[in-house]
Amino acid sequence: MPPLFTTWRENLLALAFPPRCVGCECDLRDEAVGLAALCSVCREDLTIYAGPQCHKCGAPVVFAGATECPHCAGDFWKFETTFALGQYDGLLRHLVLQAKKVLHEDAARALGDLIVEVRGESLLEWRPTHNMAVPMHWGRRLWRQTNSPEVIGERIARGLGIPALSRALSRKRYTARQALSAPSVRRRNLRKAFAVRGNLTGARVLLVDDVLTTGATAHSCAAALKDAGAEAVAVAVAARSFT
Ligand SMILES: [Zn+2]
Ligand SMILES: [Zn+2]
């Protein structure tokens, strides 16, 4: 099992502040844990998909390799595949919401570590060469003081040993609250909302976000990445939402 803390600074911090489960805040010192700071009870509570998933959108499907997915049939996306931990529900939803808050980056780190633990092997099989998080507009970033996809992405990059390019992808426009818009409106709002710095010829980009809902944001990012030369884009998210 990989150690929970890997740098001297983290070891010092662990002495001063004993590790706590990000789900229930219990003391993790006596718990045999994996990479993510979650106790065994919370791990059981998480709605992680163990069965077959849609290759394209990460939703559960009836059998492996199924081509008919009720959730993404008819959607045209610029990304090739999605890796999701599970449905946006229960404790997974709670952790995603916590991760968005400043001073709660431990939840974002745990989600990144959990993706490495649960989907790490499949992610490496996809052979990513670059890791990028869906960026937040600088104005919103200043207001929120944190961008959970960035923190989740850093943990995935570190766990899998692939370079994280945090500044290569940026958000050009401040877009309205996307969750409240219809899918067609979301797509229109996001058209050309992202910009890429540099040349990505031949890159296989792992694009990290916290949740995949309509796929509009990931699609728009993937379009910008492909315009910059990326060969393929895979999306890694903590949760797949259907609303
Ligand atoms: Zn717990
Ligand atoms: Zn699907």
XYZ file of C-alpha atoms and ligand atoms in Angstrom:
245
model
C 0.000 0.000 0.000
C 1.529 3.405 -0.900
C 2.277 5.693 2.047
C -0.230 8.434 2.800
C 2.494 11.028 3.276
C 5.486 11.126 1.026
C 7.407 14.331 1.678
C 9.215 15.465 4.828
C 6.869 18.430 5.069
C 3.838 16.162 4.968
C 5.420 13.912 7.588
C 5.979 16.912 9.870
C 2.426 18.121 9.307
C 1.111 14.629 10.052
C 2.865 14.742 13.421
C 1.389 18.128 14.277
C -2.043 17.424 12.765
C -2.915 13.712 12.836
C -4.474 12.538 9.565
C -8.246 12.561 9.567
C -10.745 10.953 7.260
C -12.121 13.585 4.860
C -15.525 11.893 4.999
C -16.191 11.581 8.752
C -13.107 13.204 10.357
C -12.178 10.077 12.330
C -8.515 9.613 13.269
C -6.755 7.703 10.509
C -3.578 6.860 12.437
C -4.837 3.443 13.469
C -6.557 2.671 10.189
C -4.868 0.761 7.417
C -5.675 3.172 4.595
C -4.835 3.407 0.929
C -3.598 6.483 -0.840
C -6.747 8.527 -0.208
C -7.448 9.861 3.297
C -10.658 7.926 3.809
C -11.548 5.401 6.501
C -12.891 1.951 5.666
C -16.474 2.893 6.639
C -16.492 5.921 4.307
C -14.892 3.874 1.544
C -17.829 1.468 1.732
C -20.240 4.413 1.558
C -18.799 5.677 -1.713
C -20.823 4.892 -4.817
C -17.890 3.701 -6.905
C -18.767 1.840 -10.101
C -17.322 -1.646 -10.053
C -19.246 -2.910 -13.098
C -18.927 -2.037 -16.795
C -18.947 1.645 -17.760
C -19.653 3.477 -21.008
C -16.317 3.995 -22.715
C -17.344 7.456 -23.850
C -19.119 9.074 -20.873
C -18.264 6.881 -17.878
C -21.893 6.011 -17.009
C -22.719 2.446 -15.941
C -23.816 0.213 -18.827
C -25.350 -3.257 -19.006
C -22.269 -5.051 -20.298
C -18.626 -4.214 -21.060
C -18.147 -2.878 -24.582
C -21.828 -1.898 -24.912
C -22.210 0.653 -27.680
C -25.681 1.823 -26.709
C -25.463 4.187 -23.762
C -28.711 5.950 -22.840
C -26.793 8.843 -21.331
C -24.605 9.896 -24.263
C -26.295 8.454 -27.372
C -26.267 11.140 -30.049
C -23.718 13.340 -28.275
C -20.753 14.393 -30.339
C -17.767 15.100 -28.172
C -14.195 15.974 -29.014
C -12.830 13.783 -26.214
C -12.414 10.069 -26.747
C -13.200 8.544 -23.363
C -14.157 9.232 -19.737
C -12.898 7.716 -16.508
C -15.326 8.337 -13.629
C -15.280 6.999 -10.078
C -19.050 6.759 -9.779
C -22.347 8.560 -9.681
C -22.646 12.105 -8.269
C -24.433 10.961 -5.180
C -24.090 10.487 -1.403
C -20.587 10.788 0.001
C -18.987 11.239 -3.422
C -21.209 14.283 -4.020
C -20.421 15.595 -0.527
C -16.668 15.327 -1.192
C -16.982 17.074 -4.572
C -18.884 19.951 -2.933
C -16.415 20.157 -0.023
C -13.500 20.202 -2.475
C -14.815 23.430 -4.021
C -14.412 25.318 -0.725
C -11.264 27.141 0.239
C -9.443 25.449 3.160
C -11.005 22.125 2.156
C -8.411 21.102 -0.367
C -7.979 17.873 1.607
C -11.248 16.695 0.027
C -9.901 17.518 -3.454
C -6.636 15.715 -2.671
C -8.565 12.659 -1.453
C -10.623 12.592 -4.669
C -7.445 12.755 -6.772
C -5.845 9.991 -4.723
C -8.987 7.899 -4.995
C -8.971 8.218 -8.788
C -5.350 6.995 -8.763
C -6.240 4.106 -6.440
C -9.338 2.951 -8.277
C -8.752 3.922 -11.916
C -4.939 4.325 -11.974
C -4.285 1.140 -13.894
C -6.838 1.926 -16.609
C -5.592 5.507 -16.842
C -2.023 4.344 -17.405
C -3.199 1.831 -20.013
C -4.600 4.798 -21.941
C -0.977 6.125 -22.055
C -1.473 9.820 -21.150
C 1.478 12.110 -21.866
C 0.088 15.294 -20.278
C -2.270 16.073 -17.419
C -4.379 19.262 -17.405
C -7.239 20.440 -15.223
C -10.288 22.260 -16.530
C -9.340 25.869 -15.727
C -11.393 28.438 -13.892
C -11.594 32.009 -15.181
C -9.040 34.108 -13.272
C -11.809 36.338 -11.852
C -13.663 33.384 -10.382
C -10.385 31.816 -9.248
C -9.589 35.014 -7.322
C -13.017 34.950 -5.713
C -13.050 31.223 -4.899
C -9.337 31.028 -4.005
C -9.215 27.413 -5.108
C -9.996 25.333 -8.171
C -10.713 21.760 -7.144
C -10.040 20.195 -10.596
C -6.522 21.658 -10.373
C -5.884 20.027 -6.977
C -7.432 16.724 -8.102
C -5.295 16.897 -11.265
C -2.077 17.540 -9.345
C -2.672 14.425 -7.237
C -3.400 12.325 -10.319
C -0.265 13.631 -12.056
C 1.804 12.898 -8.984
C 0.253 9.472 -8.423
C 0.668 8.357 -12.006
C 3.972 10.120 -12.684
C 2.787 12.196 -15.651
C 3.561 15.909 -16.078
C 0.851 18.352 -15.013
C 0.610 21.430 -17.209
C -1.396 23.802 -15.049
C -0.959 26.928 -17.175
C -1.242 25.460 -20.672
C -5.026 25.609 -20.746
C -6.856 28.795 -19.767
C -10.403 30.090 -19.689
C -10.797 33.177 -21.837
C -14.314 34.124 -20.882
C -16.249 34.299 -17.642
C -19.184 32.029 -18.379
C -22.543 32.156 -16.631
C -23.481 29.472 -14.108
C -23.513 26.507 -16.464
C -25.381 24.104 -14.201
C -28.559 26.148 -14.615
C -28.448 26.294 -18.427
C -29.887 23.880 -20.970
C -27.274 21.659 -22.714
C -27.580 23.534 -26.035
C -27.129 26.879 -24.239
C -24.143 25.488 -22.337
C -22.475 24.440 -25.562
C -23.101 27.837 -27.154
C -21.759 29.687 -24.087
C -18.639 27.582 -24.027
C -17.772 27.803 -27.705
C -14.168 28.930 -27.929
C -14.135 29.720 -24.188
C -10.764 28.000 -23.719
C -7.300 28.790 -25.041
C -4.155 26.666 -25.182
C -0.622 27.968 -24.819
C 2.016 26.071 -26.760
C 2.065 23.245 -29.231
C 0.605 19.894 -28.201
C 1.398 17.919 -31.330
C 0.968 14.213 -30.623
C -0.003 14.731 -26.959
C -2.417 12.377 -25.252
C -4.052 14.662 -22.711
C -5.724 13.552 -19.519
C -8.225 16.328 -18.809
C -9.281 16.483 -15.161
C -12.547 17.884 -13.822
C -14.584 17.228 -10.696
C -17.891 16.261 -12.356
C -19.015 15.418 -15.897
C -22.643 16.391 -16.479
C -23.566 17.403 -20.045
C -19.981 17.064 -21.266
C -20.095 20.610 -22.711
C -17.117 21.919 -20.725
C -14.907 18.900 -21.429
C -15.943 19.030 -25.094
C -14.958 22.675 -25.396
C -11.595 22.075 -23.662
C -10.936 19.032 -25.858
C -11.707 21.074 -28.991
C -9.104 23.692 -27.950
C -6.554 20.977 -27.093
C -7.065 19.277 -30.448
C -6.744 22.609 -32.287
C -3.345 22.882 -30.586
C -2.335 19.471 -31.968
C -3.372 16.992 -29.247
C -3.776 13.488 -30.630
C -6.340 12.308 -28.063
C -8.139 13.573 -24.950
C -9.446 11.464 -22.065
C -11.516 12.951 -19.264
C -10.954 11.932 -15.644
C -13.636 12.965 -13.173
C -14.575 12.131 -9.620
C -18.246 11.790 -10.482
C -20.672 11.381 -13.363
C -23.844 13.388 -12.930
C -27.037 12.933 -14.924
C -28.900 16.095 -13.944
Zn -14.544 8.164 7.373
Zn -22.261 7.015 -22.380
